[in-house]
Coordinates of C-alpha atoms in Angstrom, one line a residue:
M279 CA 194.5 54.5 69.4
T280 CA 191.1 56.5 69.8
A281 CA 189.5 58.6 67.2
T282 CA 190.2 61.7 69.7
N283 CA 193.7 61.1 70.4
E284 CA 194.7 60.3 66.5
G285 CA 193.1 63.7 66.0
I286 CA 195.3 65.7 68.8
A287 CA 198.5 63.1 67.1
R288 CA 197.6 64.5 63.5
G289 CA 197.4 67.9 64.7
Q290 CA 200.7 67.8 66.4
R291 CA 202.1 66.6 63.1
L292 CA 200.2 69.6 60.7
G293 CA 202.5 72.4 62.0
H294 CA 202.0 75.8 63.0
K295 CA 198.4 76.0 62.0
A296 CA 197.3 73.0 63.8
R297 CA 198.7 73.9 67.2
I298 CA 197.4 78.1 67.8
M299 CA 193.9 76.9 67.9
L300 CA 191.3 73.9 69.2
I301 CA 189.9 72.1 66.1
I302 CA 186.9 69.5 65.9
D303 CA 186.8 67.9 62.5
D304 CA 184.3 65.6 61.3
L305 CA 182.9 64.7 64.6
T306 CA 180.9 61.7 64.9
V307 CA 179.9 60.6 68.3
R308 CA 177.1 58.3 69.1
I309 CA 175.9 57.0 72.4
A310 CA 174.2 54.2 72.8
G311 CA 172.9 53.9 70.0
R312 CA 172.0 57.3 69.7
S313 CA 173.3 59.7 67.5
L314 CA 174.7 63.2 68.9
L315 CA 177.2 64.8 66.4
E316 CA 177.1 63.8 63.3
D317 CA 180.4 65.2 61.0
A318 CA 180.2 67.9 63.5
S319 CA 183.2 70.5 62.9
A320 CA 184.2 73.4 64.6
R321 CA 187.5 75.9 65.0
V322 CA 188.4 77.8 68.5
T323 CA 191.0 80.3 68.7
P324 CA 193.3 80.5 71.5
G325 CA 191.6 83.6 74.1
A326 CA 188.2 82.7 72.5
R327 CA 185.3 83.1 75.1
V328 CA 182.9 80.5 73.9
G329 CA 179.4 79.5 75.0
L330 CA 178.1 75.8 74.2
I331 CA 174.2 75.8 73.8
G332 CA 172.1 73.3 73.2
R333 CA 168.8 71.6 74.3
N334 CA 169.3 69.4 76.9
G335 CA 170.4 66.1 75.8
T336 CA 171.5 67.1 73.0
G337 CA 175.2 66.2 73.8
K338 CA 177.3 69.2 75.0
S339 CA 178.5 67.1 77.9
T340 CA 179.0 64.3 75.8
L341 CA 181.5 66.9 73.4
F342 CA 183.2 67.8 77.0
N343 CA 184.4 64.4 77.1
V344 CA 185.8 63.7 73.8
I345 CA 187.9 66.9 74.1
T346 CA 189.3 65.9 77.4
G347 CA 190.6 62.4 75.9
Q348 CA 187.9 60.3 76.7
P349 CA 186.7 57.6 74.5
G350 CA 183.1 58.5 72.9
A351 CA 184.2 59.5 69.1
E352 CA 183.1 56.8 66.7
T353 CA 184.5 59.2 63.7
G354 CA 186.2 62.3 63.2
S355 CA 189.1 64.3 65.4
V356 CA 189.7 66.6 68.1
M357 CA 193.0 68.5 67.6
L358 CA 194.4 70.5 70.6
P359 CA 197.6 72.6 70.5
P360 CA 200.3 70.6 72.5
R361 CA 201.4 71.1 76.3
W362 CA 198.2 72.8 76.5
R363 CA 196.5 71.9 80.1
I364 CA 192.8 71.9 80.3
G365 CA 190.5 72.6 83.6
R366 CA 187.3 70.9 84.2
L367 CA 185.3 71.0 87.0
A368 CA 185.3 67.9 89.3
Q369 CA 182.8 65.2 89.2
E370 CA 183.1 65.2 92.4
A371 CA 183.2 68.1 95.3
P372 CA 186.6 67.9 97.4
N373 CA 185.9 66.5 100.8
G374 CA 189.2 66.4 103.2
P375 CA 190.4 68.3 106.3
E376 CA 192.7 70.7 104.4
S377 CA 191.1 74.3 104.7
L378 CA 189.7 75.8 101.7
L379 CA 192.3 78.0 100.9
E380 CA 194.4 74.9 101.5
V381 CA 192.3 72.5 98.7
V382 CA 192.5 75.3 95.9
L383 CA 196.2 76.2 96.6
Q384 CA 196.9 72.6 95.6
A385 CA 195.0 72.9 92.4
P386 CA 197.1 71.5 89.7
S387 CA 198.9 74.7 88.1
E388 CA 202.1 75.7 86.7
R389 CA 203.0 77.0 90.2
T390 CA 202.1 74.0 91.7
D391 CA 204.4 71.9 89.5
L392 CA 207.0 74.0 89.7
L393 CA 207.2 74.2 93.7
A394 CA 206.7 70.6 93.5
E395 CA 209.5 70.5 90.9
A396 CA 211.6 73.0 93.3
E397 CA 211.6 70.3 96.4
T398 CA 213.5 68.2 94.1
A399 CA 215.9 70.4 92.1
T400 CA 219.6 70.1 92.3
D401 CA 220.9 71.7 89.1
P402 CA 221.7 75.5 90.4
H403 CA 220.3 76.3 86.8
R404 CA 217.1 75.0 86.6
I405 CA 216.5 76.1 90.5
A406 CA 217.3 80.0 89.3
E407 CA 215.0 79.0 86.2
I408 CA 212.1 78.2 88.3
Q409 CA 212.7 81.0 90.9
S410 CA 212.7 83.5 87.7
R411 CA 209.6 81.9 86.6
L412 CA 207.7 81.6 89.9
A413 CA 208.1 85.6 89.7
D414 CA 207.0 85.9 86.2
I415 CA 203.6 84.5 87.3
G416 CA 203.0 86.1 90.6
A417 CA 203.0 83.2 92.6
H418 CA 203.8 85.1 95.6
A419 CA 200.8 86.0 95.3
A420 CA 199.1 83.1 94.8
P421 CA 197.2 83.1 98.4
A422 CA 195.5 86.5 97.5
R423 CA 194.5 85.4 94.3
A424 CA 192.4 81.9 96.2
A425 CA 191.3 84.0 98.8
A426 CA 190.0 86.6 96.2
I427 CA 187.9 83.6 94.5
L428 CA 187.1 82.3 97.6
S429 CA 185.4 85.2 98.5
G430 CA 183.9 85.7 95.2
L431 CA 182.1 82.3 95.3
G432 CA 180.5 83.4 98.9
F433 CA 183.0 82.1 101.2
S434 CA 184.3 84.8 104.4
P435 CA 187.9 84.8 105.0
S436 CA 187.1 82.5 108.1
D437 CA 185.1 79.8 106.1
Q438 CA 188.1 80.0 104.3
E439 CA 190.4 78.8 107.2
R440 CA 188.1 75.9 108.1
P441 CA 188.6 72.4 106.8
C442 CA 186.5 71.3 104.1
T443 CA 184.6 68.5 105.3
E444 CA 182.6 70.8 107.4
F445 CA 180.8 72.1 104.4
S446 CA 177.6 70.3 102.4
G447 CA 177.8 69.3 99.2
G448 CA 177.0 72.1 97.1
W449 CA 179.0 74.4 99.5
R450 CA 182.3 72.0 98.2
M451 CA 181.3 72.3 95.0
R452 CA 181.7 75.9 94.8
V453 CA 185.4 75.1 96.5
A454 CA 185.5 72.7 93.3
L455 CA 185.0 75.9 90.9
A456 CA 187.4 78.3 92.5
A457 CA 189.9 75.5 92.8
T458 CA 189.4 75.2 88.4
L459 CA 189.2 79.1 88.3
F460 CA 192.6 79.5 90.1
S461 CA 194.5 76.7 88.0
E462 CA 193.8 79.3 85.2
P463 CA 194.5 76.0 82.5
D464 CA 195.0 77.1 79.2
L465 CA 191.3 75.6 78.0
L466 CA 188.4 75.9 80.5
L467 CA 185.8 73.9 80.3
L468 CA 182.2 74.2 82.6
D469 CA 180.0 72.7 82.8
E470 CA 176.6 74.7 84.2
P471 CA 178.9 76.7 86.5
T472 CA 175.9 78.5 88.0
N473 CA 174.1 75.5 89.1
Y474 CA 175.4 75.6 92.6
L475 CA 175.5 79.6 92.7
D476 CA 173.1 82.1 94.4
L477 CA 172.6 85.4 92.6
E478 CA 175.6 87.0 94.4
G479 CA 177.6 84.2 93.5
T480 CA 176.7 84.1 89.5
L481 CA 176.9 87.8 89.5
W482 CA 181.0 87.7 90.4
L483 CA 181.2 84.4 88.2
Q484 CA 180.2 86.3 85.3
D485 CA 182.3 89.2 85.8
H486 CA 185.2 86.7 86.7
L487 CA 184.8 85.1 83.2
A488 CA 184.5 88.4 81.3
K489 CA 188.1 88.6 82.4
Y490 CA 189.2 85.0 81.4
P491 CA 192.9 85.4 79.9
N492 CA 193.3 82.1 78.2
T493 CA 190.5 79.8 76.2
M494 CA 187.4 79.0 77.7
I495 CA 184.4 77.1 76.6
V496 CA 181.4 77.3 79.1
V497 CA 177.8 75.2 78.9
S498 CA 175.0 77.7 79.9
H499 CA 171.4 77.8 80.1
D500 CA 171.8 81.8 81.7
R501 CA 171.2 84.3 78.8
D502 CA 172.7 87.1 81.2
L503 CA 176.2 85.0 81.7
L504 CA 176.2 84.2 77.8
D505 CA 175.6 88.1 77.0
N506 CA 178.4 89.4 79.4
S507 CA 181.1 86.3 79.8
V508 CA 181.6 85.1 76.0
N509 CA 182.3 86.5 73.1
Q510 CA 181.5 83.6 70.8
I511 CA 178.6 80.9 70.7
L512 CA 178.9 77.3 69.4
A513 CA 175.3 76.0 69.1
L514 CA 174.8 72.5 68.6
E515 CA 171.6 71.9 66.9
A516 CA 170.4 68.9 64.1
K517 CA 174.1 67.2 65.6
K518 CA 175.9 69.8 64.2
L519 CA 178.0 73.0 65.5
T520 CA 178.0 75.9 64.3
L521 CA 180.0 78.9 65.4
Y522 CA 178.6 82.5 66.0
K523 CA 180.3 85.6 67.0
G524 CA 178.7 87.5 70.0
G525 CA 177.0 87.1 72.9
Y526 CA 173.6 85.2 73.3
S527 CA 171.8 88.1 72.0
D528 CA 173.7 88.6 69.1
Y529 CA 173.4 84.9 68.1
E530 CA 169.4 84.7 68.5
R531 CA 169.5 87.8 65.9
L532 CA 171.7 86.0 63.3
R533 CA 169.7 82.7 63.7
S534 CA 166.8 84.1 63.2
E535 CA 168.0 86.5 60.2
R536 CA 169.0 83.0 58.6
L537 CA 166.1 81.1 59.6
A538 CA 164.2 83.6 57.2
L539 CA 166.7 83.4 54.5
D540 CA 166.3 79.9 54.7
Q541 CA 162.4 79.9 54.2
K542 CA 162.7 82.6 51.4
M543 CA 165.2 80.5 49.3
I544 CA 163.1 77.3 49.8
K545 CA 159.9 79.1 48.9
K546 CA 161.9 80.4 45.8
Q547 CA 163.4 77.2 45.1
D548 CA 159.8 75.5 45.3
A549 CA 158.0 77.8 42.9
Q550 CA 160.9 78.0 41.0
R551 CA 160.5 73.3 40.9
A552 CA 157.1 74.0 40.6
H553 CA 156.9 76.0 37.2
L554 CA 159.6 73.2 36.0
Q555 CA 157.5 69.9 36.8
A556 CA 154.2 71.5 35.5
F557 CA 156.1 72.2 32.2
V558 CA 157.5 68.7 31.8
D559 CA 154.0 67.6 32.9
R560 CA 152.6 69.4 30.3
F561 CA 154.6 68.9 27.4
R562 CA 156.2 65.4 27.6
A563 CA 154.5 63.2 25.5
K564 CA 154.8 65.9 22.4
A565 CA 157.3 65.5 20.3
T566 CA 158.0 68.6 19.6
K567 CA 158.6 69.7 23.5
A568 CA 160.4 66.7 24.5
R569 CA 164.0 67.6 24.2
Q570 CA 163.0 70.6 26.1
A571 CA 161.3 68.5 28.6
Q572 CA 163.9 66.2 29.4
S573 CA 166.2 69.2 29.9
R574 CA 164.0 70.7 32.7
I575 CA 163.9 67.0 34.3
K576 CA 168.0 67.2 34.5
M577 CA 167.4 70.3 35.9
L578 CA 164.9 69.0 38.6
E579 CA 167.4 66.1 39.2
K580 CA 170.4 68.7 39.9
M581 CA 168.2 70.8 41.8
Q582 CA 169.5 70.3 46.0
P583 CA 167.3 70.7 48.2
I584 CA 168.1 73.8 50.5
V585 CA 167.7 72.4 54.1
S586 CA 166.3 74.7 56.6
M587 CA 167.6 75.0 60.1
T588 CA 165.3 73.2 62.5
I589 CA 163.2 74.7 65.2
D590 CA 162.3 72.4 67.9
D591 CA 159.0 74.0 69.8
V592 CA 159.1 74.2 73.5
R593 CA 156.1 73.3 75.1
P594 CA 154.4 76.1 77.0
I595 CA 153.9 76.1 80.8
N596 CA 150.7 76.3 82.4
I597 CA 150.2 77.7 86.0
P598 CA 146.6 78.4 86.2
A599 CA 145.0 81.2 87.6
P600 CA 143.4 81.3 90.5
D601 CA 139.4 81.2 90.5
K602 CA 138.9 84.5 92.6
L603 CA 141.7 87.0 93.3
L604 CA 141.1 88.7 96.9
S605 CA 141.0 91.4 99.0
P606 CA 144.7 93.0 99.8
P607 CA 147.2 92.6 101.7
I608 CA 147.3 88.5 100.9
I609 CA 149.2 88.0 103.4
A610 CA 150.5 91.0 106.3
T611 CA 153.8 89.8 109.0
D612 CA 154.1 92.5 111.7
G613 CA 157.0 92.3 114.0
V614 CA 158.1 88.8 113.2
A615 CA 160.8 86.2 114.5
V616 CA 161.2 82.9 112.6
G617 CA 163.6 80.5 112.8
Y618 CA 163.7 76.8 113.8
E619 CA 165.4 76.5 117.6
P620 CA 163.2 78.5 119.8
G621 CA 165.0 81.5 121.2
H622 CA 167.4 81.2 118.3
P623 CA 165.6 83.1 115.5
V624 CA 167.0 83.2 112.0
L625 CA 164.9 86.3 111.3
S626 CA 163.8 88.7 113.3
G627 CA 161.6 91.8 113.3
V628 CA 160.1 91.1 109.7
S629 CA 157.0 93.5 109.1
L630 CA 156.3 93.0 105.3
R631 CA 152.6 93.3 103.1
I632 CA 152.2 91.3 99.7
D633 CA 149.4 92.0 97.6
N634 CA 148.0 90.6 94.8
D635 CA 149.9 92.3 91.7
D636 CA 153.4 91.7 93.5
R637 CA 156.2 90.8 92.1
I638 CA 158.6 90.0 94.5
A639 CA 162.6 88.5 94.1
L640 CA 164.7 87.7 97.3
L641 CA 168.2 89.0 97.2
G642 CA 170.8 87.9 99.9
S643 CA 173.9 84.8 100.5
N644 CA 172.8 81.8 100.5
G645 CA 172.6 81.0 104.5
N646 CA 171.0 84.2 105.1
G647 CA 167.6 83.4 105.5
K648 CA 165.9 83.4 101.8
S649 CA 164.6 80.0 102.5
T650 CA 163.0 80.4 106.2
L651 CA 161.4 83.5 104.8
V652 CA 159.6 81.7 101.7
K653 CA 158.6 78.4 104.5
L654 CA 157.3 81.3 106.4
L655 CA 155.2 83.1 103.6
A656 CA 154.0 79.8 102.7
G657 CA 152.9 78.4 106.0
R658 CA 155.4 76.0 106.5
L659 CA 157.2 77.7 109.4
K660 CA 155.2 79.5 112.4
P661 CA 156.4 82.5 113.8
E662 CA 158.3 82.5 117.5
R663 CA 157.3 86.1 118.0
G664 CA 155.1 88.8 116.0
T665 CA 151.9 88.0 113.9
V666 CA 151.4 86.8 110.2
T667 CA 148.0 87.6 108.9
R668 CA 146.7 85.7 105.9
A669 CA 143.7 86.7 103.5
A670 CA 140.9 83.6 103.6
P671 CA 141.0 81.4 101.9
L672 CA 144.8 82.2 100.6
K673 CA 145.9 79.0 98.6
V674 CA 149.8 79.2 98.3
G675 CA 151.7 77.1 95.5
Y676 CA 155.2 77.1 96.9
F677 CA 158.0 74.9 94.3
A678 CA 161.3 74.4 95.8
Q679 CA 164.3 72.8 93.8
H680 CA 164.6 70.1 96.6
Q681 CA 161.2 69.1 96.1
V682 CA 162.3 67.6 92.3
D683 CA 164.3 64.9 94.4
E684 CA 161.2 63.9 96.6
L685 CA 159.5 62.9 93.3
D686 CA 158.3 59.2 93.7
L687 CA 161.0 57.2 91.0
N688 CA 158.7 54.5 90.2
D689 CA 155.1 56.5 89.6
T690 CA 154.3 58.7 86.6
A691 CA 153.3 62.1 85.8
Y692 CA 149.6 60.3 85.4
D693 CA 150.4 58.5 89.1
H694 CA 151.3 61.6 91.0
V695 CA 148.1 63.9 89.2
R696 CA 145.9 61.0 89.9
R697 CA 146.6 61.2 93.9
L698 CA 145.4 64.7 93.9
M699 CA 142.1 63.9 91.7
P700 CA 140.6 60.8 93.8
G701 CA 137.2 60.0 92.7
E702 CA 137.6 62.2 89.2
P703 CA 137.1 60.8 85.6
E704 CA 140.1 59.3 83.8
A705 CA 139.1 61.8 80.9
K706 CA 139.2 64.9 83.5
I707 CA 143.1 63.2 85.0
R708 CA 144.5 62.5 81.6
A709 CA 143.2 66.2 80.9
K710 CA 144.7 67.6 83.6
V711 CA 148.3 65.8 83.3
G712 CA 148.4 67.2 79.6
A713 CA 147.7 70.6 80.8
I714 CA 151.0 70.5 83.1
G715 CA 153.0 69.7 80.1
F716 CA 152.5 65.7 79.9
S717 CA 150.4 64.2 77.0
G718 CA 149.6 61.2 75.7
D719 CA 153.0 59.1 76.2
A720 CA 154.5 60.9 78.0
G721 CA 152.4 60.9 80.7
N722 CA 153.0 57.1 81.3
T723 CA 156.7 57.8 81.3
K724 CA 158.4 56.8 85.1
V725 CA 159.8 59.6 86.4
E726 CA 163.0 58.0 86.9
K727 CA 163.3 58.2 83.2
L728 CA 162.4 61.9 82.8
S729 CA 165.2 64.5 82.5
G730 CA 165.9 66.9 85.3
G731 CA 163.9 69.5 83.1
E732 CA 160.7 67.5 82.6
K733 CA 160.8 66.5 86.7
A734 CA 161.3 70.0 87.2
R735 CA 158.1 70.8 84.7
L736 CA 156.4 68.2 86.9
M737 CA 156.9 69.1 90.2
L738 CA 155.9 73.1 89.1
G739 CA 152.8 71.4 88.1
L740 CA 152.1 70.0 90.8
S741 CA 152.9 72.8 93.1
T742 CA 150.3 75.1 91.6
F743 CA 148.1 72.6 91.0
D744 CA 144.9 74.0 93.0
A745 CA 145.4 77.4 90.8
P746 CA 146.9 79.4 93.6
H747 CA 146.8 83.1 94.9
L748 CA 150.7 83.2 95.5
I749 CA 153.3 81.1 94.2
I750 CA 156.9 81.0 95.5
L751 CA 159.3 79.9 93.4
D752 CA 162.9 79.1 94.9
E753 CA 165.6 78.4 92.3
P754 CA 162.5 77.2 89.8
T755 CA 165.2 77.3 86.5
N756 CA 168.0 74.4 87.6
H757 CA 168.0 71.8 84.7
L758 CA 166.1 74.5 82.4
D759 CA 167.2 75.3 78.8
I760 CA 167.3 78.9 77.9
D761 CA 163.8 78.3 75.7
S762 CA 162.4 76.6 78.6
R763 CA 163.3 79.2 80.7
G764 CA 161.7 81.3 78.3
A765 CA 158.3 79.8 78.6
L766 CA 158.6 80.0 82.6
I767 CA 159.2 83.4 81.8
E768 CA 155.9 83.8 79.9
A769 CA 154.0 81.8 82.4
I770 CA 154.9 84.3 85.1
N771 CA 154.4 87.4 83.5
D772 CA 150.7 85.8 82.0
F773 CA 149.7 84.7 85.7
P774 CA 147.3 87.3 87.4
G775 CA 148.4 86.3 91.7
A776 CA 151.4 87.5 92.9
V777 CA 154.9 85.8 92.9
I778 CA 157.6 85.5 94.7
L779 CA 161.2 84.6 93.2
V780 CA 164.2 82.9 94.4
S781 CA 166.6 82.6 91.6
H782 CA 170.6 83.2 90.3
D783 CA 169.1 83.8 86.9
R784 CA 169.1 87.4 86.5
Y785 CA 167.5 87.2 83.5
L786 CA 164.5 85.6 84.5
L787 CA 164.6 88.3 87.5
E788 CA 164.5 91.3 85.5
A789 CA 161.8 89.7 83.0
C790 CA 159.4 89.4 85.7
V791 CA 159.9 91.1 89.1
D792 CA 159.6 95.4 89.9
R793 CA 160.1 94.9 93.5
L794 CA 163.7 93.2 95.6
W795 CA 163.8 92.6 99.0
L796 CA 167.1 92.2 100.6
V797 CA 167.6 89.2 103.6
A798 CA 170.9 89.7 105.1
G799 CA 171.6 90.2 109.1
G800 CA 168.8 88.5 110.4
K801 CA 166.8 91.1 108.5
V802 CA 164.4 91.6 105.6
R803 CA 164.4 95.2 103.9
S804 CA 163.3 96.5 100.6
F805 CA 166.0 97.3 98.2
D806 CA 165.6 100.7 95.9
G807 CA 167.2 100.1 92.7
D808 CA 167.3 96.9 90.0
I809 CA 169.5 94.6 89.9
E810 CA 172.0 96.6 88.0
D811 CA 172.3 98.1 91.1
Y812 CA 172.4 95.2 93.4
H813 CA 175.2 93.8 91.2
R814 CA 177.3 97.0 91.7
F815 CA 176.4 96.3 95.3
I816 CA 177.8 92.8 95.4
L817 CA 181.1 94.0 93.4
S818 CA 181.8 96.9 95.5
E819 CA 181.2 94.1 98.8
G820 CA 178.6 96.2 100.2
K821 CA 179.1 99.4 100.3
P822 CA 175.9 101.3 99.1
A823 CA 175.8 101.8 95.2
S824 CA 171.9 101.2 94.5
V825 CA 170.8 104.4 94.3
A826 CA 173.7 106.8 91.5
K827 CA 173.9 110.6 93.4
G828 CA 171.7 112.7 91.9
Q829 CA 168.8 110.2 91.1
P830 CA 165.4 110.7 92.9
R831 CA 165.1 107.7 95.1
V832 CA 162.2 105.2 93.9
D833 CA 159.0 104.5 95.8
P834 CA 158.6 101.0 96.0
A835 CA 154.9 100.9 95.9
E836 CA 154.7 103.3 93.5
A837 CA 157.2 101.8 91.6
R838 CA 154.9 98.3 91.9
R839 CA 151.8 100.3 90.9
A840 CA 152.8 101.0 87.7
A841 CA 154.5 97.7 87.0
A842 CA 150.9 96.3 87.5
G843 CA 149.2 99.0 85.1
K844 CA 151.9 98.0 82.7
R845 CA 151.1 94.6 82.9
A846 CA 147.5 95.4 82.3
E847 CA 148.2 97.7 79.6
T848 CA 150.2 95.4 77.7
A849 CA 148.0 92.4 77.8
P850 CA 145.9 93.2 74.5
L851 CA 149.3 93.3 72.8
R852 CA 150.2 90.1 73.7
K853 CA 146.5 88.6 73.0
L854 CA 147.3 90.7 69.3
I855 CA 150.4 88.9 68.7
Q856 CA 149.0 85.4 70.2
K857 CA 146.4 86.3 67.5
T858 CA 148.2 87.1 64.3
E859 CA 150.4 84.1 65.0
A860 CA 147.6 81.7 64.9
D861 CA 146.1 83.7 61.7
I862 CA 149.6 83.1 60.1
A863 CA 149.8 79.5 60.5
Q864 CA 146.4 79.4 59.2
L865 CA 147.1 81.5 56.2
N866 CA 150.5 79.7 55.6
K867 CA 148.4 75.9 55.7
Q868 CA 145.9 77.6 52.8
L869 CA 149.1 78.7 51.1
A870 CA 150.2 75.0 51.2
K871 CA 147.1 73.5 50.1
L872 CA 146.8 76.1 47.2
D873 CA 150.4 75.7 45.7
N874 CA 150.0 72.0 45.5
T875 CA 146.9 72.2 43.7
L876 CA 148.1 74.7 41.3
S877 CA 151.5 72.7 40.6
D878 CA 149.1 69.8 38.6
G879 CA 150.1 71.2 34.9
E880 CA 146.8 70.1 33.8
L881 CA 144.7 72.0 35.8
F882 CA 145.5 75.1 33.4
T883 CA 144.3 73.1 30.5
K884 CA 141.3 71.0 31.8
D885 CA 139.9 73.7 33.9
P886 CA 141.5 77.3 33.0
A887 CA 138.6 78.9 34.5
R888 CA 139.1 77.5 38.0
A889 CA 142.8 77.8 37.6
A890 CA 142.3 81.3 37.6
E891 CA 140.1 81.1 40.6
L892 CA 142.4 79.3 42.4
S893 CA 145.4 81.9 41.4
K894 CA 143.3 84.9 42.3
T895 CA 142.6 83.3 45.9
R896 CA 146.4 82.5 46.1
A897 CA 147.2 86.1 45.5
N898 CA 144.9 87.2 48.3
V899 CA 146.2 85.0 50.8
V900 CA 149.9 86.0 50.1
A901 CA 149.1 89.8 50.5
A902 CA 146.7 88.6 54.1
I903 CA 150.0 86.6 55.2
A904 CA 151.4 90.0 54.3
K905 CA 149.2 91.9 56.2
A906 CA 149.3 90.0 59.1
E907 CA 153.4 89.8 59.3
E908 CA 153.0 93.6 59.5
E909 CA 150.3 93.4 62.0
W910 CA 152.5 91.0 63.9
L911 CA 155.8 92.9 63.6
E912 CA 154.0 96.0 64.9
A913 CA 152.7 95.1 67.8
S914 CA 155.6 93.2 68.6
S915 CA 157.7 96.2 68.6
Q916 CA 155.3 98.1 70.7
L917 CA 155.1 95.3 73.8
E918 CA 159.2 95.1 73.2
Q919 CA 159.2 99.2 74.1
A920 CA 156.8 98.8 76.6

């Protein structure tokens, strides 16, 4: 019996308290000799909606495997209430002749179990019980509920009647997600459920999960989902599990407070330890003070070091700025029709303009032509009708998620960059490889051994290699964890050129864009409003709700100019914040050196003048740190308000 199965059995013997929750107790998991979890524990109460977070590769999916009873736990246990149904998104997409609606209705659930039993039941009392239970759970409404879930995930009524085999793998994974949601298990486990969704599907899923009636654990790097769909955060950090109340923003605040407290306590303990050690070093040899010195030695031995939370700094993402901005507009289209087959345009009547300071998000369900539009703007599709005018010499950086799969798996990051820099010296090539995030040995690692996030970083670096005037990012956040998405936001906002974004990550869009274009019905038009307005628009199934009654409509050009002015206005604040952060780091290094020198107890007897001078210098450094931290807090507050 595995550790997990033993734990489940033990949980069933422990009585009512163990049966009402999911208990992870002192769990240790190793994969291929690598430790992922060490004595990790957590308690998840029934009905909790939990967001499981952690850096890529820390073991979140492995924890799901252990919860579902797969082998892998070295020690510890996972205890589940008896008869709990666990639902997890299938690894393989459904692929049969059944219609999408039939696939969802056949998902394992209490309804399907009862219907199957009803086919063979002969006892009149049991038949009555089955029919009564089917009525209680609203089994008659199941087709309507399944259709509503499929509709929310982007399938039209006609799509729902089509065979599953007619859809691509990505769309069939949406069907698998619909089936999992429809079954409403007692414990729902979802691992990055938005990876196969567009923004519209993500917004619907966010609302659906926020109302999920049973216990749910979702692995996600989508901050907006983690803020609006869960009420607890389970953080996998330093091989431990820590449960926080609230959404992701609450977790960030509580974690920062805990980190600050840890640092304060460590600093206090270090000062106390230095004081005790100084006494011991000074008086240990003196007979009159020997007893006191021994007493302090015992105190030092008993003083347990405070373990601080670890912070893994995320590598920054750099998008090189163009040498010179071009005269606007950098792209203008007039009456363009574009598609893949002559006479059958995907988009028509496309008339638009892009300027240097534009930050544009493309909205619209998958299949409506967003990718067609970005290929037109990137110069990869020629217009069938109409004109496209480009500023000369316009350079466009185009990143699409599928390009990650086109990387040469046998080559390294260095090999990919070297091909783009023929004839350049080795030092210059290495410097460029480091600039895109692959310094040292990382530059010599084969692509096949890189994580999904590292491959995305490499492809982004290659896509923007020539310092473009316009960058087009089509789903850039897939495989990036939350911290890396934060680094991407900083890179986009620091980039002085134009940006066009296609993403299902609402937080990314709200942080980076100031114009919205809706691609739907073969047309491209400006959407008046913000992402929240679009959210309401989607949930109302297309009924115009972009601007509330009585509110003035926002002129897009005016909003664009205001956003560009805001970026210029806040640039000095961002520079000040970076400077104060560097100053604080330097001052802390200086303080550590001073403390190390002053901890020598003999200094005060051998050279009291120098000791006094160093003590005065230390006081000045502490004051300088306090002043710099105040400046940082003030600048950060002003930037947040701006």
